[in-house]
Short mmCIF file of C-alpha atoms and ligand atoms in Angstrom, two decimals:
data_model
loop_
_atom_site.label_atom_id
_atom_site.label_comp_id
_atom_site.label_asym_id
_atom_site.label_seq_id
_atom_site.Cartn_x
_atom_site.Cartn_y
_atom_site.Cartn_z
CA MET A 26 33.83 -83.53 48.29
CA GLU A 27 31.37 -80.21 49.28
CA ARG A 28 27.99 -81.41 50.63
CA VAL A 29 25.06 -80.59 48.17
CA LEU A 30 21.73 -79.89 49.81
CA ILE A 31 18.78 -82.52 48.49
CA LYS A 32 16.69 -79.58 46.63
CA ASN A 33 19.79 -78.63 44.95
CA LEU A 34 20.72 -82.01 43.51
CA GLU A 35 21.53 -82.21 39.71
CA GLU A 36 20.80 -85.29 37.69
CA ASN A 37 23.66 -87.23 36.90
CA GLU A 38 26.29 -85.06 38.52
CA LEU A 39 28.55 -86.92 41.06
CA SER A 40 27.40 -85.18 44.38
CA LYS A 41 27.63 -85.94 48.38
CA ILE A 42 24.61 -85.69 50.45
CA SER A 43 24.41 -85.67 54.06
CA GLY A 44 21.28 -85.93 56.49
CA MET A 45 19.18 -88.10 58.53
CA ILE A 46 17.72 -91.51 58.25
CA LYS A 47 14.11 -91.25 58.53
CA THR A 48 13.57 -94.90 57.63
CA ILE A 49 15.41 -97.93 56.10
CA ARG A 50 14.00 -100.87 54.34
CA ASN A 51 15.88 -103.90 53.45
CA THR A 52 14.43 -106.19 50.90
CA LYS A 53 15.92 -109.05 48.88
CA TYR A 54 18.00 -107.17 46.17
CA MET A 55 17.74 -103.70 47.50
CA ILE A 56 17.83 -101.13 50.47
CA PHE A 57 15.69 -98.44 50.27
CA ILE A 58 16.62 -95.44 52.77
CA LYS A 59 14.62 -92.15 53.13
CA LEU A 60 17.12 -89.41 54.10
CA LYS A 61 16.30 -86.15 55.07
CA ASP A 62 18.00 -82.97 55.13
CA ARG A 63 16.91 -79.46 56.02
CA THR A 64 15.53 -79.15 52.25
CA GLY A 65 13.93 -82.10 52.35
CA TYR A 66 13.65 -85.77 51.44
CA ILE A 67 15.18 -88.11 49.07
CA GLN A 68 15.16 -91.79 48.49
CA VAL A 69 18.54 -93.61 48.63
CA SER A 70 18.26 -96.94 46.54
CA VAL A 71 21.40 -99.42 47.26
CA ASP A 72 21.69 -102.29 44.87
CA LYS A 73 22.92 -105.20 46.74
CA ILE A 74 25.11 -106.26 43.77
CA LYS A 75 27.39 -103.52 45.12
CA GLU A 76 28.20 -106.30 48.17
CA GLU A 77 30.61 -103.87 50.21
CA LEU A 78 28.22 -100.84 50.41
CA ALA A 79 25.35 -103.12 50.71
CA GLU A 80 26.68 -104.30 53.99
CA LYS A 81 27.33 -101.00 55.39
CA CYS A 82 24.07 -99.68 54.62
CA ALA A 83 22.23 -102.95 56.14
CA ALA A 84 23.63 -102.15 59.53
CA LEU A 85 22.13 -98.26 59.33
CA THR A 86 19.48 -97.46 61.93
CA THR A 87 16.60 -95.04 61.99
CA GLY A 88 17.99 -91.59 63.27
CA SER A 89 21.40 -92.29 61.89
CA PHE A 90 23.46 -89.27 60.52
CA VAL A 91 25.25 -90.32 57.26
CA SER A 92 26.91 -89.02 53.93
CA PHE A 93 26.21 -90.64 50.56
CA THR A 94 28.45 -90.16 47.64
CA GLY A 95 26.58 -90.77 44.12
CA LYS A 96 23.93 -89.60 41.78
CA MET A 97 20.81 -88.35 41.52
CA VAL A 98 18.57 -90.17 39.05
CA MET A 99 14.89 -89.84 37.81
CA SER A 100 12.86 -92.74 38.21
CA GLU A 101 9.30 -93.59 37.35
CA TYR A 102 9.01 -96.12 40.23
CA VAL A 103 9.92 -93.53 42.88
CA LYS A 104 6.90 -91.57 44.53
CA ASP A 105 6.72 -87.43 44.95
CA GLY A 106 8.84 -86.08 42.30
CA GLY A 107 10.54 -89.20 40.90
CA LYS A 108 14.02 -88.25 42.14
CA GLU A 109 16.19 -91.18 43.46
CA PHE A 110 19.78 -91.37 44.55
CA LEU A 111 22.23 -94.15 43.61
CA PRO A 112 25.21 -94.09 45.92
CA ASP A 113 28.62 -95.54 45.81
CA ASP A 114 29.95 -94.78 48.89
CA VAL A 115 28.55 -94.24 52.60
CA GLU A 116 30.07 -92.38 55.72
CA VAL A 117 28.40 -93.03 58.91
CA LEU A 118 28.75 -89.63 60.66
CA SER A 119 26.64 -91.26 63.93
CA LEU A 120 25.09 -94.32 64.22
CA ALA A 121 21.69 -94.43 66.40
CA GLU A 122 20.66 -96.83 68.82
CA ALA A 123 17.03 -97.93 68.67
CA TYR A 124 14.47 -95.22 69.60
CA PRO A 125 13.34 -95.01 73.17
CA ILE A 126 9.79 -93.79 72.01
CA GLU A 127 7.21 -94.95 69.88
CA GLU A 128 4.89 -92.39 67.72
CA ASN A 129 1.95 -93.51 70.59
CA ALA A 130 3.97 -92.86 73.59
CA LEU A 131 2.55 -90.81 76.19
CA PRO A 132 2.97 -86.89 75.88
CA ASP A 133 5.04 -86.71 79.22
CA LYS A 134 7.54 -89.54 77.62
CA LYS A 135 7.74 -87.73 74.33
CA LEU A 136 8.52 -84.53 76.35
CA ASP A 137 11.54 -86.59 77.92
CA TYR A 138 12.88 -87.15 74.26
CA ARG A 139 11.80 -84.09 72.77
CA TRP A 140 14.45 -84.00 70.17
CA ILE A 141 13.52 -87.41 68.79
CA ASP A 142 9.79 -86.46 69.02
CA LEU A 143 10.41 -83.65 66.78
CA ARG A 144 11.91 -86.01 64.22
CA CYS A 145 8.38 -87.37 63.32
CA ASP A 146 6.19 -86.35 60.32
CA ALA A 147 3.28 -84.75 62.22
CA LYS A 148 6.03 -82.56 64.15
CA GLU A 149 9.11 -81.67 61.86
CA TYR A 150 7.68 -78.74 60.60
CA ILE A 151 6.29 -77.04 63.82
CA ILE A 152 9.48 -75.35 64.68
CA PRO A 153 10.47 -74.01 61.22
CA ILE A 154 6.78 -72.76 60.70
CA GLN A 155 7.31 -70.83 64.16
CA SER A 156 10.22 -69.45 62.94
CA ALA A 157 8.62 -67.98 59.64
CA PHE A 158 5.70 -66.98 61.56
CA VAL A 159 8.05 -64.79 63.80
CA LYS A 160 10.12 -63.98 60.80
CA TYR A 161 6.98 -62.36 58.80
CA LEU A 162 5.90 -60.53 62.09
CA ARG A 163 9.62 -59.03 62.43
CA ASP A 164 9.87 -58.18 58.54
CA TYR A 165 6.85 -56.19 59.12
CA LEU A 166 7.88 -54.01 61.85
CA TYR A 167 11.24 -53.52 60.23
CA ASN A 168 9.35 -52.14 57.38
CA GLN A 169 7.26 -49.95 59.59
CA ASP A 170 10.78 -48.38 60.85
CA PHE A 171 10.98 -50.22 64.30
CA THR A 172 13.95 -51.14 66.26
CA GLU A 173 14.39 -54.33 68.17
CA ILE A 174 15.51 -53.98 71.59
CA HIS A 175 16.74 -56.53 74.02
CA THR A 176 15.71 -55.96 77.87
CA PRO A 177 16.90 -57.93 81.20
CA LYS A 178 15.16 -60.83 82.28
CA ILE A 179 16.69 -60.64 85.76
CA ILE A 180 14.99 -57.74 87.26
CA GLY A 181 14.91 -56.05 91.05
CA THR A 182 11.04 -55.55 91.21
CA ALA A 183 8.01 -57.47 89.65
CA SER A 184 7.46 -56.03 86.44
CA GLU A 185 3.58 -56.54 85.76
CA SER A 186 0.95 -56.65 88.32
CA GLY A 187 -1.25 -59.46 88.97
CA SER A 188 1.00 -62.07 87.49
CA SER A 189 3.19 -64.26 89.86
CA VAL A 190 6.84 -63.79 89.33
CA PHE A 191 9.74 -66.39 89.84
CA GLU A 192 11.89 -65.32 92.58
CA VAL A 193 15.71 -66.22 92.19
CA LYS A 194 18.70 -65.89 94.29
CA TYR A 195 20.89 -63.02 93.35
CA PHE A 196 24.23 -63.49 95.11
CA ASN A 197 23.10 -61.88 98.79
CA ASP A 198 20.09 -60.13 97.03
CA LYS A 199 16.79 -61.36 95.68
CA ALA A 200 15.82 -60.84 92.17
CA TYR A 201 12.91 -61.94 89.77
CA LEU A 202 12.41 -63.50 86.19
CA ALA A 203 10.73 -60.84 84.09
CA GLN A 204 6.92 -61.71 83.33
CA SER A 205 6.86 -59.10 80.69
CA PRO A 206 9.33 -56.61 79.32
CA GLN A 207 6.37 -53.93 79.61
CA PHE A 208 8.15 -51.54 81.94
CA TYR A 209 11.22 -51.56 79.61
CA LYS A 210 9.73 -51.26 76.33
CA GLN A 211 7.93 -48.19 77.70
CA MET A 212 11.45 -47.02 78.99
CA ALA A 213 12.67 -47.32 75.42
CA ILE A 214 9.88 -45.04 74.51
CA ALA A 215 10.88 -42.39 76.87
CA SER A 216 14.80 -42.83 75.71
CA GLY A 217 13.39 -41.67 72.23
CA LEU A 218 13.30 -44.54 70.17
CA GLU A 219 10.00 -44.09 69.38
CA ARG A 220 8.90 -47.59 68.11
CA VAL A 221 10.61 -50.58 69.49
CA PHE A 222 10.05 -54.26 69.73
CA GLU A 223 11.25 -57.53 71.23
CA VAL A 224 10.92 -61.21 71.04
CA ALA A 225 11.92 -62.83 73.96
CA PRO A 226 10.97 -65.19 76.97
CA ALA A 227 9.07 -64.27 79.55
CA PHE A 228 8.13 -65.93 82.94
CA ARG A 229 5.07 -66.49 84.80
CA ALA A 230 4.94 -68.66 88.10
CA GLU A 231 1.35 -69.64 87.33
CA ASN A 232 0.68 -73.11 88.59
CA SER A 233 -1.84 -73.74 85.62
CA ASN A 234 -1.92 -77.00 83.92
CA THR A 235 -3.84 -75.94 80.92
CA ASN A 236 -3.41 -76.53 77.21
CA ARG A 237 -2.22 -72.69 76.87
CA HIS A 238 -0.28 -71.81 79.79
CA CYS A 239 3.78 -72.29 80.21
CA THR A 240 5.81 -71.42 82.81
CA GLU A 241 8.12 -69.54 80.07
CA PHE A 242 6.75 -68.60 76.99
CA THR A 243 8.19 -66.46 74.07
CA SER A 244 6.68 -62.92 74.01
CA PHE A 245 6.32 -60.97 71.09
CA ASP A 246 6.17 -57.31 72.25
CA LEU A 247 5.95 -54.02 70.76
CA GLU A 248 5.65 -50.24 71.73
CA PHE A 249 5.16 -47.15 69.54
CA ALA A 250 4.69 -43.56 70.09
CA TYR A 251 2.60 -40.70 68.85
CA ILE A 252 -0.70 -42.46 68.86
CA ASN A 253 -4.21 -40.87 68.88
CA SER A 254 -6.00 -43.81 70.56
CA TYR A 255 -5.58 -47.46 71.45
CA GLU A 256 -7.54 -47.85 67.85
CA ASP A 257 -4.05 -47.14 66.29
CA VAL A 258 -2.76 -50.09 68.42
CA MET A 259 -5.22 -52.17 67.18
CA HIS A 260 -5.03 -51.23 63.60
CA LEU A 261 -1.00 -52.00 63.51
CA GLU A 262 -1.56 -55.77 65.07
CA GLU A 263 -4.10 -56.13 62.64
CA GLU A 264 -1.98 -55.15 59.73
CA MET A 265 1.01 -57.10 60.95
CA LEU A 266 -0.89 -60.15 61.60
CA THR A 267 -2.72 -60.01 58.18
CA TYR A 268 0.85 -59.32 56.54
CA ALA A 269 2.39 -62.44 58.37
CA LEU A 270 -0.60 -64.65 57.67
CA GLY A 271 -0.25 -63.87 53.93
CA LYS A 272 3.14 -64.96 53.97
CA LEU A 273 2.66 -68.06 55.82
CA LYS A 274 -0.36 -68.88 53.42
CA GLU A 275 2.10 -68.40 50.11
CA ASN A 276 5.02 -70.42 51.68
CA PHE A 277 3.46 -72.89 54.09
CA GLY A 278 -0.19 -73.03 53.41
CA ASP A 279 0.40 -76.37 51.59
CA ILE A 280 2.59 -77.91 54.26
CA ILE A 281 0.41 -76.65 57.09
CA LYS A 282 -2.75 -78.20 55.11
CA GLU A 283 -0.98 -81.68 54.26
CA ARG A 284 0.60 -82.35 57.98
CA PHE A 285 -1.61 -80.27 60.22
CA GLY A 286 -5.13 -80.22 58.32
CA GLN A 287 -5.33 -76.63 59.01
CA GLU A 288 -5.92 -73.91 56.27
CA VAL A 289 -4.17 -70.69 56.62
CA ILE A 290 -6.92 -67.90 56.40
CA VAL A 291 -5.74 -64.40 55.45
CA PRO A 292 -7.94 -61.64 56.96
CA ASN A 293 -9.51 -59.51 54.12
CA LYS A 294 -11.02 -57.02 56.31
CA ALA A 295 -10.58 -55.09 59.68
CA PHE A 296 -11.08 -57.56 62.49
CA PRO A 297 -14.36 -56.90 64.26
CA ARG A 298 -14.43 -55.15 67.68
CA ILE A 299 -16.80 -55.25 70.63
CA LYS A 300 -17.14 -53.96 73.86
CA LEU A 301 -16.79 -56.85 76.67
CA PHE A 302 -20.29 -56.09 78.28
CA ASP A 303 -21.97 -56.15 74.61
CA LEU A 304 -20.30 -59.51 74.20
CA TYR A 305 -21.81 -61.06 77.66
CA LYS A 306 -25.08 -59.80 76.24
CA GLU A 307 -24.44 -61.52 72.81
CA LEU A 308 -23.24 -64.67 74.47
CA GLU A 309 -26.28 -65.10 76.61
CA LYS A 310 -28.98 -64.14 73.79
CA ARG A 311 -27.14 -66.64 71.07
CA TYR A 312 -25.90 -69.26 73.61
CA GLY A 313 -27.77 -68.93 76.73
CA TYR A 314 -24.11 -68.41 78.15
CA LYS A 315 -23.76 -66.68 81.46
CA ILE A 316 -20.22 -65.67 82.75
CA PRO A 317 -19.70 -66.76 86.21
CA GLU A 318 -19.76 -63.82 88.75
CA HIS A 319 -16.12 -64.07 89.68
CA ASP A 320 -15.08 -63.57 85.98
CA ILE A 321 -17.18 -60.44 85.35
CA GLY A 322 -15.07 -57.83 83.96
CA ASP A 323 -12.87 -60.39 82.16
CA LEU A 324 -12.88 -63.35 79.77
CA ASN A 325 -12.54 -67.12 81.01
CA ALA A 326 -11.50 -70.00 78.48
CA GLU A 327 -15.04 -70.90 77.65
CA THR A 328 -16.11 -66.95 76.79
CA GLU A 329 -12.93 -67.04 74.60
CA LYS A 330 -14.21 -69.95 72.85
CA LEU A 331 -17.79 -68.82 72.38
CA ALA A 332 -16.81 -65.51 71.53
CA CYS A 333 -15.00 -66.67 68.49
CA LYS A 334 -17.80 -68.62 67.53
CA PHE A 335 -20.15 -65.52 67.62
CA ALA A 336 -17.21 -63.52 65.82
CA MET A 337 -17.12 -66.24 63.00
CA GLU A 338 -20.98 -66.52 62.78
CA GLU A 339 -21.84 -62.53 62.77
CA TYR A 340 -18.90 -61.20 60.83
CA GLY A 341 -17.28 -64.20 59.40
CA SER A 342 -13.82 -63.67 61.40
CA GLU A 343 -11.49 -65.68 63.04
CA PHE A 344 -10.33 -62.59 64.93
CA LEU A 345 -12.06 -60.66 67.54
CA PHE A 346 -10.79 -57.75 69.30
CA ILE A 347 -12.64 -57.05 72.92
CA THR A 348 -12.52 -53.59 74.47
CA ASP A 349 -13.98 -51.74 77.47
CA TYR A 350 -12.83 -54.03 80.25
CA SER A 351 -13.36 -53.02 83.90
CA LYS A 352 -10.43 -51.17 85.21
CA ALA A 353 -10.17 -53.55 88.04
CA LYS A 354 -8.90 -56.25 85.86
CA ARG A 355 -6.73 -54.07 83.96
CA PRO A 356 -3.06 -53.18 84.74
CA PHE A 357 -2.67 -49.36 86.33
CA TYR A 358 -0.50 -48.26 83.01
CA HIS A 359 -3.61 -48.59 80.75
CA MET A 360 -4.79 -45.14 79.84
CA ARG A 361 -8.38 -44.50 80.81
CA ASP A 362 -10.83 -42.60 79.34
CA GLU A 363 -13.33 -39.61 80.76
CA ASN A 364 -15.59 -42.67 82.46
CA ASP A 365 -12.76 -44.48 83.89
CA VAL A 366 -12.97 -47.18 81.09
CA PRO A 367 -9.27 -48.41 80.44
CA GLN A 368 -8.16 -47.76 76.84
CA GLY A 369 -7.06 -51.16 75.98
CA TYR A 370 -8.00 -54.57 74.24
CA ASP A 371 -7.78 -58.55 74.14
CA LEU A 372 -7.25 -60.16 70.89
CA LEU A 373 -9.03 -63.63 70.25
CA TRP A 374 -7.91 -65.81 67.59
CA ARG A 375 -9.56 -69.40 67.00
CA GLY A 376 -11.05 -69.66 70.49
CA MET A 377 -8.17 -68.10 72.55
CA GLU A 378 -6.60 -64.77 73.76
CA ILE A 379 -3.59 -64.00 71.89
CA THR A 380 -2.87 -60.50 72.86
CA SER A 381 -3.30 -57.71 75.31
CA GLY A 382 -2.55 -54.43 74.32
CA SER A 383 -3.53 -50.94 75.12
CA GLN A 384 -2.85 -47.00 74.87
CA ARG A 385 -0.51 -46.45 78.02
CA GLU A 386 -1.08 -43.60 80.30
CA HIS A 387 1.99 -41.30 79.80
CA ARG A 388 0.97 -38.44 82.29
CA TYR A 389 2.66 -38.67 85.38
CA ASP A 390 0.02 -37.64 87.52
CA HIS A 391 -2.69 -40.08 86.08
CA LEU A 392 -0.50 -42.99 86.11
CA LYS A 393 0.51 -42.16 89.77
CA HIS A 394 -3.09 -41.97 90.51
CA ASN A 395 -3.70 -45.42 88.89
CA ALA A 396 -0.95 -47.06 90.59
CA ASP A 397 -1.98 -45.46 94.14
CA GLU A 398 -5.52 -46.75 93.58
CA LYS A 399 -4.13 -50.17 92.84
CA GLY A 400 -1.87 -50.17 96.21
CA LEU A 401 1.38 -50.25 93.67
CA THR A 402 2.94 -47.02 94.82
CA LYS A 403 6.07 -48.38 96.13
CA ASP A 404 6.31 -51.36 93.92
CA VAL A 405 6.39 -49.36 90.69
CA GLU A 406 8.60 -46.26 92.21
CA PHE A 407 11.53 -46.97 89.66
CA TYR A 408 9.12 -47.24 86.54
CA MET A 409 7.12 -44.06 87.65
CA GLN A 410 10.61 -42.01 86.95
CA PHE A 411 10.40 -42.60 83.25
CA PHE A 412 7.59 -40.59 83.14
CA LYS A 413 9.30 -37.56 84.92
CA TYR A 414 11.50 -36.26 82.43
CA GLY A 415 9.40 -36.38 79.07
CA MET A 416 7.32 -39.16 77.68
CA PRO A 417 5.53 -38.99 74.30
CA PRO A 418 1.63 -40.61 74.08
CA HIS A 419 2.39 -44.23 73.25
CA GLY A 420 0.68 -47.94 73.21
CA GLY A 421 1.82 -51.38 72.21
CA PHE A 422 1.00 -54.95 72.87
CA ALA A 423 2.10 -58.39 73.42
CA ILE A 424 1.46 -61.67 71.72
CA GLY A 425 2.41 -65.10 72.93
CA VAL A 426 4.39 -66.82 70.26
CA ASP A 427 3.46 -70.39 71.53
CA ARG A 428 -0.10 -69.65 71.45
CA LEU A 429 0.19 -68.31 67.84
CA THR A 430 1.64 -71.48 66.79
CA LEU A 431 -0.77 -73.82 68.79
CA LEU A 432 -3.66 -72.25 66.73
CA LEU A 433 -1.85 -71.63 63.20
CA LEU A 434 -1.24 -75.37 63.41
CA GLY A 435 -4.33 -76.52 65.09
CA LEU A 436 -2.13 -78.49 67.85
CA ASP A 437 -3.65 -79.98 70.89
CA HIS A 438 -1.52 -78.60 73.51
CA ILE A 439 1.36 -75.71 73.98
CA ARG A 440 3.37 -78.32 75.05
CA ASP A 441 3.95 -79.06 71.44
CA ALA A 442 4.20 -75.48 70.12
CA GLN A 443 7.27 -75.04 72.12
CA PHE A 444 10.53 -76.31 71.05
CA ILE A 445 11.04 -77.43 74.66
CA PHE A 446 8.25 -77.06 77.01
CA ARG A 447 8.14 -75.37 80.56
CA GLY A 448 5.43 -75.78 83.06
CA PRO A 449 4.64 -76.38 86.42
CA ASN A 450 5.87 -80.00 86.45
CA ARG A 451 8.52 -79.74 83.74
CA LEU A 452 12.24 -78.51 83.95
CA TYR A 453 13.62 -81.25 81.57
CA PRO A 454 15.16 -81.70 79.25
P1 AMO B 611 -0.51 -60.61 79.01
O1 AMO B 611 -0.26 -61.21 80.53
O2 AMO B 611 -1.61 -60.71 78.46
O3 AMO B 611 -0.20 -59.17 78.56
O4 AMO B 611 0.44 -61.34 78.24
C1 AMO B 611 0.54 -61.19 76.67
C2 AMO B 611 0.12 -62.70 76.06
O5 AMO B 611 1.27 -63.47 76.16
C3 AMO B 611 0.78 -64.55 76.12
N1 AMO B 611 0.69 -65.41 77.57
C4 AMO B 611 0.78 -66.68 77.60
N2 AMO B 611 1.41 -67.84 76.83
C5 AMO B 611 1.54 -69.00 77.47
N3 AMO B 611 1.47 -69.13 78.65
C6 AMO B 611 1.39 -68.40 79.70
N4 AMO B 611 1.50 -68.33 80.84
C7 AMO B 611 1.01 -66.61 79.25
N5 AMO B 611 0.75 -65.83 79.71
C8 AMO B 611 0.90 -64.85 78.94
C9 AMO B 611 -0.97 -64.68 75.81
C10 AMO B 611 -1.11 -63.10 76.03
O6 AMO B 611 -2.31 -62.76 75.44
N6 AMO B 611 2.47 -56.48 79.20
C11 AMO B 611 1.12 -56.91 78.82
C12 AMO B 611 1.31 -57.00 77.36
C13 AMO B 611 0.95 -55.48 76.87
O7 AMO B 611 -0.09 -54.67 77.25
O8 AMO B 611 1.79 -55.10 75.95
C14 AMO B 611 1.15 -58.43 79.23
O9 AMO B 611 2.20 -59.19 79.18
O10 AMO B 611 -0.65 -64.87 74.23
#
């Protein structure tokens, strides 16, 4: 018999359902099993009058995978829609041992058994919602004529100044894990592709044990040509996020509210923008906060939080674009204006940086000047080649998918926003 998904069950039709046992309750006359498949839950009610079946079901355990054959009926005694499955037969596909973790286990222990941890009510939607978020972002870009690309993650030279790279042995040579597809997405522009994006892992050898850093994360990168300024880049990001949040609210708004207690807020106007040094002034004026000397020209975690508080109070916005960073703190590939101000931005959401973006320097001489100034001449030799044989004006940005998930669902730590977390002390499972 063909399997029927729980969502598609028809009343009184003989059907076979398959799924995982979420809970099992053995009472005097009945056994109640909460069965889950990818479309939802159903209560399977086994009457102990059916002795042979009841005996088999009594031996089942939480986490076991089973198939039941029987009929779905409507019952006034069953909560959440009143559907109940009355089986005639059970087939055990895999019997689970007792779980090695409880819901209140320590985070590290839960990571050891991540696949079991993801079965719990609080977490089972994290990955499906993340998948939908990325799909909506992708959909937006396909509608805007973007091409998805796939760039190498094992590379010959470090691809981003400033961030630490993981070195790997490559036969008799040395290679690195890509911190970003930055150089390759720009190379794609040089190849004439005009509008490209990539959703792929990025690696950072940063020994940061914070709730927002991982050593491997998923980077949603894009790059597009024929822009007039970095305003065009910010505008595209704003439109893309607004579209995706709209879709998320429509399709997952209720479940996000119910399971995570978070409201999906769809922006209804342009995201506010502020220059970095104006932000410093605002934060000092409003909250008496002074940025530490060593962070001047950049943001730190505390500034990001306060900046978002300011954006909400001043503009009623969860998002805030920060522009006009110091050139010392920005990569050499950002275009600069006549006053040497980088034409780039960071985007903050709910207290955290989610994006960096900019118009890129596409003029060979200017780019070389910027690279020389940062002492990178040798390191970026191969990248400089892309600009010698024709390159249109262009720009782009990258969003951290794990941070998006963390903030959308109001999770405490990025380890829960990743299917499998990678941090300085985490290489397994
Ligand atoms: P940047 O280094 O700011 O920019 O990274 C872009 C975004 O990626 C996410 N991110 C991280 N997420 C989790 N753990 C980390 N260790 C981590 N590092 C970064 C953040 C961040 O905003 N090439 C540029 C982008 C561009 O200009 O197109 C870059 O990589 O959400």
